[in-house]
mmCIF file of C-alpha atoms in Angstrom:
data_model
loop_
_atom_site.group_PDB
_atom_site.id
_atom_site.type_symbol
_atom_site.label_atom_id
_atom_site.label_comp_id
_atom_site.label_asym_id
_atom_site.label_seq_id
_atom_site.Cartn_x
_atom_site.Cartn_y
_atom_site.Cartn_z
ATOM 1 C CA SER A 1 71.616 38.516 133.747
ATOM 2 C CA GLN A 2 71.919 41.307 131.225
ATOM 3 C CA LYS A 3 74.371 43.967 132.290
ATOM 4 C CA ILE A 4 75.116 47.423 130.929
ATOM 5 C CA GLU A 5 78.247 49.323 131.959
ATOM 6 C CA GLN A 6 79.030 52.902 131.057
ATOM 7 C CA ASN A 7 82.705 53.659 131.380
ATOM 8 C CA SER A 8 82.611 56.204 134.106
ATOM 9 C CA GLU A 9 80.181 58.048 136.282
ATOM 10 C CA ALA A 10 81.631 61.425 135.328
ATOM 11 C CA LEU A 11 83.667 62.874 132.483
ATOM 12 C CA ASN A 12 85.105 66.386 132.509
ATOM 13 C CA ILE A 13 86.410 67.946 129.304
ATOM 14 C CA GLN A 14 87.323 71.336 127.951
ATOM 15 C CA GLU A 15 85.063 73.186 125.536
ATOM 16 C CA GLY A 16 85.906 72.448 121.923
ATOM 17 C CA LYS A 17 87.279 68.975 122.619
ATOM 18 C CA THR A 18 85.662 65.684 121.625
ATOM 19 C CA ALA A 19 83.874 63.811 124.387
ATOM 20 C CA THR A 20 83.879 60.011 124.111
ATOM 21 C CA LEU A 21 81.542 57.942 126.253
ATOM 22 C CA THR A 22 81.666 54.151 126.385
ATOM 23 C CA CYS A 23 78.884 51.619 126.827
ATOM 24 C CA ASN A 24 79.682 47.937 127.314
ATOM 25 C CA TYR A 25 77.117 45.169 127.635
ATOM 26 C CA THR A 26 77.306 41.513 128.692
ATOM 27 C CA ASN A 27 75.036 38.467 128.558
ATOM 28 C CA TYR A 28 73.108 40.195 125.870
ATOM 29 C CA SER A 29 72.980 40.428 122.076
ATOM 30 C CA PRO A 30 71.009 43.545 121.245
ATOM 31 C CA ALA A 31 70.012 44.163 117.663
ATOM 32 C CA TYR A 32 69.721 47.890 118.355
ATOM 33 C CA LEU A 33 71.157 50.361 120.802
ATOM 34 C CA GLN A 34 69.908 53.814 121.723
ATOM 35 C CA TRP A 35 71.467 56.823 123.403
ATOM 36 C CA TYR A 36 69.619 59.339 125.550
ATOM 37 C CA ARG A 37 70.428 62.647 127.197
ATOM 38 C CA GLN A 38 69.088 63.493 130.634
ATOM 39 C CA ASP A 39 69.242 66.908 132.270
ATOM 40 C CA PRO A 40 68.773 67.327 136.056
ATOM 41 C CA GLY A 41 65.131 67.064 137.071
ATOM 42 C CA ARG A 42 64.021 66.062 133.573
ATOM 43 C CA GLY A 43 63.154 62.869 131.776
ATOM 44 C CA PRO A 44 65.606 61.309 129.297
ATOM 45 C CA VAL A 45 65.492 62.575 125.730
ATOM 46 C CA PHE A 46 66.134 60.259 122.785
ATOM 47 C CA LEU A 47 69.192 61.164 120.702
ATOM 48 C CA LEU A 48 70.236 58.367 118.371
ATOM 49 C CA LEU A 49 69.507 54.770 117.469
ATOM 50 C CA ILE A 50 72.019 52.454 115.820
ATOM 51 C CA ARG A 51 71.390 48.979 114.448
ATOM 52 C CA GLU A 52 73.730 46.019 114.694
ATOM 53 C CA ASN A 53 74.482 46.150 110.965
ATOM 54 C CA GLU A 54 75.402 49.851 111.143
ATOM 55 C CA LYS A 55 78.953 50.412 112.283
ATOM 56 C CA GLU A 56 78.492 54.142 112.676
ATOM 57 C CA LYS A 57 75.697 56.703 112.855
ATOM 58 C CA ARG A 58 75.974 60.498 112.815
ATOM 59 C CA LYS A 59 73.675 63.336 113.733
ATOM 60 C CA GLU A 60 75.109 66.837 113.642
ATOM 61 C CA ARG A 61 77.972 66.824 116.204
ATOM 62 C CA LEU A 62 77.059 63.389 117.518
ATOM 63 C CA LYS A 63 78.552 60.099 116.363
ATOM 64 C CA VAL A 64 77.733 56.623 117.629
ATOM 65 C CA THR A 65 79.525 53.386 116.858
ATOM 66 C CA PHE A 66 78.328 49.850 117.567
ATOM 67 C CA ASP A 67 80.768 46.930 117.722
ATOM 68 C CA THR A 68 78.868 43.692 118.298
ATOM 69 C CA THR A 69 82.112 41.711 118.532
ATOM 70 C CA LEU A 70 83.447 43.844 121.371
ATOM 71 C CA LYS A 71 79.908 44.254 122.761
ATOM 72 C CA GLN A 72 80.518 47.974 122.926
ATOM 73 C CA SER A 73 79.092 51.270 121.740
ATOM 74 C CA LEU A 74 80.986 54.557 121.691
ATOM 75 C CA PHE A 75 79.236 57.921 121.784
ATOM 76 C CA HIS A 76 81.185 60.951 120.583
ATOM 77 C CA ILE A 77 80.341 64.646 120.841
ATOM 78 C CA THR A 78 82.657 66.728 118.674
ATOM 79 C CA ALA A 79 83.398 70.417 119.302
ATOM 80 C CA SER A 80 81.769 70.078 122.710
ATOM 81 C CA GLN A 81 80.009 73.037 124.310
ATOM 82 C CA PRO A 82 78.993 73.807 127.893
ATOM 83 C CA ALA A 83 75.383 73.252 126.777
ATOM 84 C CA ASP A 84 76.300 69.593 126.140
ATOM 85 C CA SER A 85 76.755 69.103 129.883
ATOM 86 C CA ALA A 86 74.259 66.439 130.952
ATOM 87 C CA THR A 87 74.028 62.757 131.797
ATOM 88 C CA TYR A 88 74.100 60.428 128.810
ATOM 89 C CA LEU A 89 72.452 57.024 128.965
ATOM 90 C CA CYS A 90 72.954 54.063 126.682
ATOM 91 C CA ALA A 91 70.122 51.586 126.222
ATOM 92 C CA PRO A 92 70.499 48.353 124.278
ATOM 93 C CA ARG A 93 67.311 46.802 123.048
ATOM 94 C CA GLY A 94 66.193 43.411 121.780
ATOM 95 C CA MET A 95 64.124 42.521 118.784
ATOM 96 C CA ASN A 96 60.734 41.775 120.272
ATOM 97 C CA TYR A 97 58.499 42.989 123.020
ATOM 98 C CA GLY A 98 57.619 40.408 125.576
ATOM 99 C CA GLY A 99 60.156 39.608 128.225
ATOM 100 C CA SER A 100 63.042 41.727 129.349
ATOM 101 C CA GLN A 101 64.864 41.311 126.020
ATOM 102 C CA GLY A 102 62.339 43.441 124.246
ATOM 103 C CA ASN A 103 62.393 46.488 126.432
ATOM 104 C CA LEU A 104 65.117 49.077 126.797
ATOM 105 C CA ILE A 105 67.667 48.298 129.499
ATOM 106 C CA PHE A 106 69.435 51.450 130.602
ATOM 107 C CA GLY A 107 72.951 51.950 131.765
ATOM 108 C CA LYS A 108 73.502 54.105 134.838
ATOM 109 C CA GLY A 109 74.765 56.939 132.700
ATOM 110 C CA THR A 110 77.845 59.089 132.385
ATOM 111 C CA LYS A 111 77.669 62.665 133.631
ATOM 112 C CA LEU A 112 79.466 64.898 131.159
ATOM 113 C CA SER A 113 80.706 68.321 132.209
ATOM 114 C CA VAL A 114 82.074 70.636 129.533
ATOM 115 C CA LYS A 115 84.088 73.510 130.961
ATOM 116 C CA PRO A 116 84.415 76.815 129.096
ATOM 117 C CA ASN B 1 51.275 68.006 121.052
ATOM 118 C CA ALA B 2 51.806 67.687 124.794
ATOM 119 C CA GLY B 3 53.802 64.433 124.480
ATOM 120 C CA VAL B 4 53.846 62.408 127.698
ATOM 121 C CA THR B 5 52.192 64.049 130.686
ATOM 122 C CA GLN B 6 52.777 62.797 134.212
ATOM 123 C CA THR B 7 50.904 63.909 137.310
ATOM 124 C CA PRO B 8 51.583 64.762 140.035
ATOM 125 C CA LYS B 9 55.129 66.130 139.816
ATOM 126 C CA PHE B 10 55.750 65.694 143.533
ATOM 127 C CA GLN B 11 54.051 63.533 146.166
ATOM 128 C CA VAL B 12 54.670 62.649 149.779
ATOM 129 C CA LEU B 13 52.969 59.534 151.125
ATOM 130 C CA LYS B 14 52.852 57.876 154.474
ATOM 131 C CA THR B 15 53.816 54.228 154.737
ATOM 132 C CA GLY B 16 50.845 52.057 153.914
ATOM 133 C CA GLN B 17 48.974 54.641 151.871
ATOM 134 C CA SER B 18 47.986 53.918 148.294
ATOM 135 C CA MET B 19 48.023 56.228 145.321
ATOM 136 C CA THR B 20 47.977 56.330 141.541
ATOM 137 C CA LEU B 21 50.560 58.002 139.368
ATOM 138 C CA GLN B 22 48.994 59.211 136.171
ATOM 139 C CA CYS B 23 50.524 59.020 132.706
ATOM 140 C CA ALA B 24 48.902 60.172 129.477
ATOM 141 C CA GLN B 25 50.251 60.496 125.947
ATOM 142 C CA ASP B 26 48.700 62.113 122.905
ATOM 143 C CA MET B 27 50.904 60.588 120.209
ATOM 144 C CA ASN B 28 48.837 57.419 119.673
ATOM 145 C CA HIS B 29 51.780 55.305 120.801
ATOM 146 C CA GLU B 30 51.037 51.626 121.318
ATOM 147 C CA TYR B 31 53.903 51.027 123.743
ATOM 148 C CA MET B 32 53.975 52.549 127.231
ATOM 149 C CA SER B 33 56.113 51.780 130.238
ATOM 150 C CA TRP B 34 56.991 52.841 133.753
ATOM 151 C CA TYR B 35 60.544 53.160 135.058
ATOM 152 C CA ARG B 36 61.874 54.151 138.416
ATOM 153 C CA GLN B 37 65.177 55.967 138.801
ATOM 154 C CA ASP B 38 67.234 55.754 141.968
ATOM 155 C CA PRO B 39 70.707 57.173 142.648
ATOM 156 C CA GLY B 40 73.355 54.667 141.637
ATOM 157 C CA MET B 41 70.783 52.285 140.170
ATOM 158 C CA GLY B 42 69.830 53.873 136.907
ATOM 159 C CA LEU B 43 66.441 53.412 135.296
ATOM 160 C CA ARG B 44 64.663 50.155 136.093
ATOM 161 C CA LEU B 45 61.578 48.895 134.310
ATOM 162 C CA ILE B 46 58.497 48.341 136.483
ATOM 163 C CA HIS B 47 55.691 47.459 134.050
ATOM 164 C CA TYR B 48 55.028 47.903 130.370
ATOM 165 C CA SER B 49 52.205 47.627 127.865
ATOM 166 C CA VAL B 50 52.142 47.014 124.120
ATOM 167 C CA GLY B 51 48.549 48.077 123.667
ATOM 168 C CA ALA B 52 45.198 48.587 125.343
ATOM 169 C CA GLY B 53 44.322 45.604 127.499
ATOM 170 C CA ILE B 54 47.868 44.204 127.453
ATOM 171 C CA THR B 55 50.322 44.660 130.313
ATOM 172 C CA ASP B 56 53.345 42.775 131.567
ATOM 173 C CA GLN B 57 55.914 42.931 134.330
ATOM 174 C CA GLY B 58 59.355 44.422 134.084
ATOM 175 C CA GLU B 59 62.384 44.052 136.308
ATOM 176 C CA VAL B 60 60.926 45.436 139.559
ATOM 177 C CA PRO B 61 57.113 44.952 139.542
ATOM 178 C CA ASN B 62 56.497 44.095 143.207
ATOM 179 C CA GLY B 63 54.266 46.580 145.010
ATOM 180 C CA TYR B 64 52.935 48.118 141.792
ATOM 181 C CA ASN B 65 49.910 47.502 139.594
ATOM 182 C CA VAL B 66 49.080 48.820 136.152
ATOM 183 C CA SER B 67 46.189 48.697 133.717
ATOM 184 C CA ARG B 68 45.758 49.921 130.144
ATOM 185 C CA SER B 69 42.128 50.542 129.313
ATOM 186 C CA THR B 70 42.875 53.103 126.591
ATOM 187 C CA THR B 71 45.768 53.775 124.248
ATOM 188 C CA GLU B 72 46.357 57.160 125.858
ATOM 189 C CA ASP B 73 46.526 56.332 129.563
ATOM 190 C CA PHE B 74 48.766 54.056 131.616
ATOM 191 C CA PRO B 75 48.357 54.665 135.367
ATOM 192 C CA LEU B 76 50.701 53.153 137.953
ATOM 193 C CA ARG B 77 49.183 52.161 141.283
ATOM 194 C CA LEU B 78 51.092 51.827 144.511
ATOM 195 C CA LEU B 79 49.080 49.417 146.612
ATOM 196 C CA SER B 80 50.632 50.023 150.051
ATOM 197 C CA ALA B 81 53.482 52.483 149.918
ATOM 198 C CA ALA B 82 56.801 51.579 151.524
ATOM 199 C CA PRO B 83 59.904 53.750 152.090
ATOM 200 C CA SER B 84 61.732 51.566 149.523
ATOM 201 C CA GLN B 85 59.404 53.011 146.890
ATOM 202 C CA THR B 86 60.823 56.484 147.406
ATOM 203 C CA SER B 87 62.093 57.280 143.930
ATOM 204 C CA VAL B 88 61.591 59.289 140.768
ATOM 205 C CA TYR B 89 59.111 57.618 138.435
ATOM 206 C CA PHE B 90 59.163 58.090 134.677
ATOM 207 C CA CYS B 91 56.545 57.108 132.162
ATOM 208 C CA ALA B 92 57.655 56.515 128.574
ATOM 209 C CA SER B 93 55.903 55.781 125.308
ATOM 210 C CA SER B 94 56.833 54.891 121.765
ATOM 211 C CA ARG B 95 55.502 53.425 118.585
ATOM 212 C CA LEU B 96 55.737 49.658 118.380
ATOM 213 C CA GLY B 97 58.832 48.426 116.631
ATOM 214 C CA VAL B 98 62.462 48.614 117.522
ATOM 215 C CA ASP B 99 63.255 51.568 115.265
ATOM 216 C CA TYR B 100 61.704 54.101 117.596
ATOM 217 C CA GLY B 101 63.052 55.958 120.568
ATOM 218 C CA TYR B 102 61.085 56.467 123.725
ATOM 219 C CA THR B 103 59.406 59.721 124.682
ATOM 220 C CA PHE B 104 59.631 60.249 128.424
ATOM 221 C CA GLY B 105 57.485 62.321 130.733
ATOM 222 C CA SER B 106 59.016 64.808 133.141
ATOM 223 C CA GLY B 107 58.742 62.447 136.092
ATOM 224 C CA THR B 108 57.026 62.156 139.470
ATOM 225 C CA ARG B 109 59.198 62.533 142.541
ATOM 226 C CA LEU B 110 57.687 60.331 145.264
ATOM 227 C CA THR B 111 58.736 60.302 148.907
ATOM 228 C CA VAL B 112 57.350 57.700 151.294
ATOM 229 C CA VAL B 113 57.794 58.520 154.980
#
């Protein structure tokens, strides 16, 4: 079955450093992958989408890479701030709706804590 | 725009009771879905819909029913609540097509005693 693994349940870093979160997937060949942020008691919020033919995508302080050979995506937050503290979810996605391949499959998330 | 609105925010049910979790979106999104989120399990897909009149099962559909009579609404029905259905439920919507992220509601925290 399709499996999504995010590198760790929790990541603690110092303010100003770069946070790097890892998402690995198996038994799956997603054409797209999305990243979400979730704050306690709230629903996930969409951050970035990257396609299989895009090696890297940037949005402000965020950078996502997608390596289909390694079956891995990396999510970077540069110059991290305490306000970046949240749980980050990766979600690979297939090409078509209909069947589990077409819907988002979420990893369990990595809880990032940025200390001042 | 309100986005995705879920009601109620909190609910306590007794085992065997039935109820409907409401989800409405005002973005004219064709795709809607229900996920449940449990500690250590992440988000799991219950049911989804790609348009009015069209629904299909996700990863964990047992014990839940859905219908999609309008584009805006996608209610989730618990037929006979069980303690295993204690969870936080999220409704999400998006435009059809893989280029779009999901918009999530704020969730319904359900406890079955």
